[in-house]
Coordinates of N, CA and C in Angstrom, one line a residue:
M597 N -26.9 24.8 12.1 CA -25.8 24.4 12.9 C -25.6 22.9 12.8
K598 N -26.7 22.1 12.6 CA -26.7 20.7 12.5 C -25.9 20.3 11.2
W599 N -26.2 21.1 10.1 CA -25.5 20.8 8.8 C -24.0 21.1 8.9
L600 N -23.7 22.1 9.7 CA -22.3 22.4 9.8 C -21.5 21.3 10.5
L601 N -22.1 20.7 11.5 CA -21.5 19.5 12.2 C -21.4 18.3 11.2
V602 N -22.4 18.1 10.4 CA -22.4 17.0 9.4 C -21.3 17.3 8.4
L603 N -21.2 18.5 7.9 CA -20.1 18.8 7.0 C -18.7 18.6 7.6
I604 N -18.6 19.1 8.8 CA -17.3 18.9 9.4 C -16.9 17.5 9.6
S605 N -17.9 16.7 10.0 CA -17.7 15.2 10.2 C -17.3 14.6 8.9
L606 N -18.0 14.9 7.8 CA -17.7 14.3 6.5 C -16.3 14.7 6.1
F607 N -15.9 16.0 6.3 CA -14.6 16.4 6.0 C -13.5 15.6 6.7
I608 N -13.7 15.5 8.0 CA -12.8 14.7 8.8 C -12.7 13.3 8.4
V609 N -13.8 12.6 8.1 CA -13.8 11.3 7.6 C -13.1 11.2 6.3
G610 N -13.4 12.1 5.4 CA -12.8 12.1 4.1 C -11.3 12.3 4.1
C611 N -10.7 12.9 5.1 CA -9.3 13.2 5.2 C -8.5 12.0 5.7
V612 N -9.2 11.1 6.4 CA -8.5 9.9 7.0 C -8.4 8.9 5.9
S613 N -7.2 8.4 5.7 CA -7.0 7.4 4.7 C -7.6 6.1 5.2
P614 N -8.1 5.3 4.2 CA -8.8 4.0 4.6 C -7.8 3.1 5.3
P615 N -8.3 2.3 6.3 CA -7.4 1.4 6.9 C -7.0 0.2 6.0
L616 N -5.9 -0.3 6.3 CA -5.5 -1.5 5.6 C -6.4 -2.7 6.0
P617 N -6.5 -3.6 5.1 CA -7.3 -4.8 5.5 C -6.6 -5.5 6.7
E618 N -7.3 -6.3 7.3 CA -6.7 -7.1 8.5 C -5.8 -8.1 7.9
F619 N -4.5 -7.9 8.3 CA -3.4 -8.8 7.8 C -3.1 -9.9 8.8
Y620 N -3.9 -10.9 8.8 CA -3.6 -12.1 9.7 C -2.9 -13.2 9.0
S621 N -3.1 -13.3 7.7 CA -2.6 -14.5 7.0 C -1.5 -14.1 6.0
V622 N -0.7 -15.1 5.6 CA 0.3 -15.0 4.6 C -0.4 -14.7 3.3
D623 N -1.5 -15.4 3.0 CA -2.2 -15.2 1.7 C -2.7 -13.7 1.6
T624 N -3.1 -13.1 2.7 CA -3.6 -11.7 2.6 C -2.4 -10.8 2.2
W625 N -1.2 -11.1 2.8 CA -0.1 -10.2 2.4 C 0.3 -10.5 1.0
Q626 N 0.2 -11.7 0.5 CA 0.5 -11.9 -0.9 C -0.4 -11.2 -1.8
S627 N -1.7 -11.2 -1.5 CA -2.7 -10.5 -2.3 C -2.5 -9.0 -2.2
Y628 N -2.1 -8.5 -1.1 CA -1.8 -7.1 -0.9 C -0.6 -6.7 -1.8
G629 N 0.4 -7.5 -1.8 CA 1.6 -7.2 -2.7 C 1.2 -7.2 -4.2
Q630 N 0.4 -8.2 -4.5 CA 0.0 -8.3 -5.9 C -0.9 -7.2 -6.3
D631 N -1.8 -6.8 -5.5 CA -2.7 -5.7 -5.8 C -1.9 -4.4 -6.0
R632 N -0.9 -4.1 -5.1 CA -0.1 -2.9 -5.2 C 0.6 -2.8 -6.5
A633 N 1.2 -3.9 -6.9 CA 2.0 -4.0 -8.1 C 1.1 -3.8 -9.3
E634 N 0.0 -4.5 -9.3 CA -0.9 -4.4 -10.5 C -1.5 -3.0 -10.6
Q635 N -1.4 -2.2 -9.6 CA -1.8 -0.8 -9.7 C -0.6 0.1 -10.1
G636 N 0.5 -0.5 -10.2 CA 1.7 0.3 -10.6 C 2.4 1.0 -9.4
Q637 N 2.0 0.6 -8.2 CA 2.6 1.3 -7.0 C 4.0 0.7 -6.7
T638 N 4.8 1.4 -6.1 CA 6.2 1.0 -5.8 C 6.2 0.0 -4.6
F639 N 7.3 -0.8 -4.6 CA 7.5 -1.8 -3.6 C 7.7 -1.1 -2.2
Q640 N 7.1 -1.7 -1.2 CA 7.3 -1.2 0.1 C 8.3 -2.0 0.9
S641 N 9.1 -1.3 1.7 CA 10.1 -1.9 2.5 C 9.5 -2.7 3.6
Q642 N 10.3 -3.6 4.2 CA 9.8 -4.4 5.3 C 9.5 -3.5 6.5
D643 N 10.3 -2.4 6.7 CA 10.1 -1.5 7.8 C 8.7 -0.8 7.6
K644 N 8.4 -0.4 6.4 CA 7.2 0.3 6.1 C 6.0 -0.7 6.4
L645 N 6.1 -1.9 6.0 CA 5.1 -2.9 6.2 C 4.9 -3.2 7.7
V646 N 6.0 -3.2 8.4 CA 5.9 -3.4 9.9 C 5.1 -2.3 10.5
S647 N 5.4 -1.1 10.1 CA 4.6 0.1 10.6 C 3.2 0.1 10.2
L648 N 2.9 -0.4 9.0 CA 1.5 -0.5 8.5 C 0.7 -1.5 9.3
S649 N 1.3 -2.6 9.7 CA 0.6 -3.7 10.3 C 0.5 -3.5 11.8
A650 N 1.3 -2.6 12.4 CA 1.2 -2.4 13.8 C -0.2 -2.1 14.3
P651 N -0.6 -2.5 15.4 CA 0.2 -3.3 16.4 C 0.2 -4.8 16.2
K652 N -0.4 -5.2 15.1 CA -0.3 -6.7 14.8 C 1.1 -7.1 14.5
P653 N 1.5 -8.3 14.8 CA 2.8 -8.8 14.4 C 3.0 -8.9 12.9
F654 N 4.2 -8.7 12.5 CA 4.6 -8.9 11.1 C 5.8 -9.8 11.0
T655 N 5.7 -10.9 10.4 CA 6.7 -11.9 10.4 C 7.5 -11.9 9.1
E656 N 8.6 -12.6 9.1 CA 9.4 -12.7 7.9 C 8.6 -13.5 6.8
E657 N 7.9 -14.5 7.2 CA 7.0 -15.2 6.3 C 6.0 -14.3 5.6
M658 N 5.5 -13.3 6.3 CA 4.5 -12.4 5.7 C 5.2 -11.5 4.7
F659 N 6.4 -11.1 5.1 CA 7.2 -10.2 4.1 C 7.5 -11.0 2.8
Q660 N 7.9 -12.2 3.0 CA 8.2 -13.0 1.8 C 6.9 -13.2 0.9
A661 N 5.8 -13.4 1.6 CA 4.5 -13.5 0.8 C 4.2 -12.2 0.1
Y662 N 4.5 -11.1 0.7 CA 4.3 -9.8 0.1 C 5.2 -9.7 -1.1
Q663 N 6.4 -10.1 -1.0 CA 7.4 -10.0 -2.1 C 6.9 -10.9 -3.3
V664 N 6.5 -12.1 -3.0 CA 6.0 -13.0 -4.0 C 4.8 -12.4 -4.7
G665 N 3.9 -11.9 -4.0 CA 2.7 -11.3 -4.6 C 3.1 -10.1 -5.4
Y666 N 4.0 -9.3 -4.9 CA 4.4 -8.1 -5.6 C 5.0 -8.5 -7.0
Q667 N 5.9 -9.5 -7.0 CA 6.5 -9.9 -8.2 C 5.5 -10.4 -9.2
E668 N 4.5 -11.2 -8.7 CA 3.5 -11.6 -9.6 C 2.7 -10.5 -10.2
G669 N 2.3 -9.5 -9.4 CA 1.6 -8.4 -9.9 C 2.4 -7.5 -10.8
K670 N 3.7 -7.4 -10.5 CA 4.6 -6.6 -11.3 C 4.7 -7.2 -12.7
Q671 N 4.8 -8.5 -12.8 CA 4.8 -9.2 -14.1 C 3.5 -8.8 -14.9
N672 N 2.4 -8.9 -14.2 CA 1.1 -8.5 -14.9 C 1.1 -7.1 -15.4
Y673 N 1.5 -6.2 -14.5 CA 1.5 -4.8 -14.8 C 2.4 -4.4 -15.9
C674 N 3.6 -5.0 -15.9 CA 4.6 -4.7 -16.9 C 4.4 -5.4 -18.2
S675 N 3.4 -6.3 -18.3 CA 3.1 -6.9 -19.6 C 2.1 -6.1 -20.4
Q676 N 1.5 -5.0 -19.8 CA 0.6 -4.2 -20.5 C 1.4 -3.3 -21.5
N677 N 0.7 -2.6 -22.4 CA 1.2 -1.7 -23.3 C 1.5 -0.4 -22.7
A678 N 2.8 -0.1 -22.5 CA 3.2 1.2 -21.9 C 2.8 2.4 -22.6
Y679 N 2.7 2.3 -23.9 CA 2.3 3.5 -24.7 C 0.8 3.8 -24.4
V680 N 0.0 2.8 -24.3 CA -1.4 3.0 -24.0 C -1.6 3.5 -22.6
L681 N -0.8 3.0 -21.7 CA -0.8 3.5 -20.3 C -0.6 5.0 -20.2
G682 N 0.4 5.4 -21.0 CA 0.7 6.9 -21.0 C -0.4 7.6 -21.8
L683 N -0.9 7.0 -22.8 CA -1.9 7.7 -23.7 C -3.2 8.0 -22.9
I684 N -3.5 7.1 -22.0 CA -4.8 7.3 -21.2 C -4.5 8.1 -19.9
G685 N -3.3 8.5 -19.7 CA -3.0 9.4 -18.6 C -2.8 8.7 -17.2
K686 N -2.6 7.4 -17.2 CA -2.3 6.7 -16.0 C -0.9 7.1 -15.5
P687 N -0.7 7.2 -14.2 CA 0.7 7.5 -13.7 C 1.6 6.2 -13.8
Y688 N 2.8 6.5 -14.0 CA 3.8 5.4 -14.0 C 4.9 5.7 -13.0
H689 N 5.3 4.8 -12.1 CA 6.2 5.0 -11.1 C 7.5 4.3 -11.3
G690 N 7.8 3.8 -12.5 CA 9.1 3.2 -12.8 C 9.3 1.8 -12.3
I691 N 8.2 1.1 -12.0 CA 8.4 -0.3 -11.5 C 8.8 -1.3 -12.6
C692 N 8.7 -0.9 -13.8 CA 9.0 -1.9 -14.9 C 10.4 -1.7 -15.5
D693 N 11.1 -0.7 -15.0 CA 12.4 -0.4 -15.7 C 13.4 -1.5 -15.6
D694 N 13.3 -2.4 -14.6 CA 14.3 -3.5 -14.6 C 13.8 -4.7 -15.4
I695 N 12.6 -4.7 -15.8 CA 12.0 -5.8 -16.6 C 12.1 -5.4 -18.1
N696 N 11.7 -4.2 -18.4 CA 11.7 -3.8 -19.8 C 12.3 -2.4 -19.9
P697 N 13.5 -2.3 -20.4 CA 14.2 -1.0 -20.4 C 13.5 0.0 -21.3
F698 N 12.6 -0.4 -22.2 CA 11.9 0.5 -23.1 C 10.5 1.0 -22.6
F699 N 10.1 0.4 -21.4 CA 8.8 0.7 -20.9 C 8.7 2.2 -20.6
Q700 N 9.6 2.8 -20.0 CA 9.6 4.2 -19.6 C 9.5 5.1 -20.9
N701 N 10.3 4.7 -21.9 CA 10.3 5.5 -23.2 C 8.9 5.4 -23.9
D702 N 8.4 4.1 -23.9 CA 7.1 3.9 -24.6 C 6.0 4.7 -23.8
Y703 N 6.1 4.7 -22.5 CA 5.1 5.4 -21.7 C 5.2 6.9 -22.0
A704 N 6.4 7.4 -22.0 CA 6.6 8.8 -22.3 C 6.0 9.2 -23.6
N705 N 6.2 8.4 -24.6 CA 5.6 8.6 -25.9 C 4.1 8.7 -25.9
G706 N 3.5 7.8 -25.1 CA 2.1 7.8 -25.0 C 1.6 9.1 -24.3
R707 N 2.4 9.5 -23.3 CA 2.0 10.7 -22.5 C 2.0 12.0 -23.5
L708 N 2.9 12.0 -24.5 CA 3.0 13.1 -25.4 C 1.6 13.2 -26.2
N709 N 0.9 12.1 -26.3 CA -0.3 12.2 -27.1 C -1.5 12.1 -26.2
F710 N -1.3 12.3 -24.9 CA -2.4 12.3 -23.9 C -3.3 13.5 -24.1
F711 N -4.6 13.3 -24.0 CA -5.5 14.4 -24.3 C -6.0 15.0 -23.0

C-alpha cells in the first residue's frame, strides 16, 4: 500500500509542469525570451505572459525585455544549419521563416534523411 501511494505521488508530480522562474526583474524576462527562442519555441503574446506571471505584476517594460531577448535568441537559433537541425530530428516551429525564407526547405530536406 505504501508503494502505491509513492507511485501515485510521483505520477501526480510528474504531470505538473514545472513552474516558471520567479520573474521579478527585466533581466529575467529578457533571459526567458532568449532561452525560448534559442530552443526554437514560438513567441508568446503579452496576454500569455501576463497569465504566466500571475499573480505577480507584468509591466510593459518586462514585455519589451522579453521581446528583446526573444529577438536575440531568434538570431542565434536561425543562424544554425537548418539541414542539420532536421537531420538530427529536432522540431522546427517556423520561427526563422521571416529571417531566412529557405530555412524551412533546408530543414525539410534534413528531415528526409532523419534516421
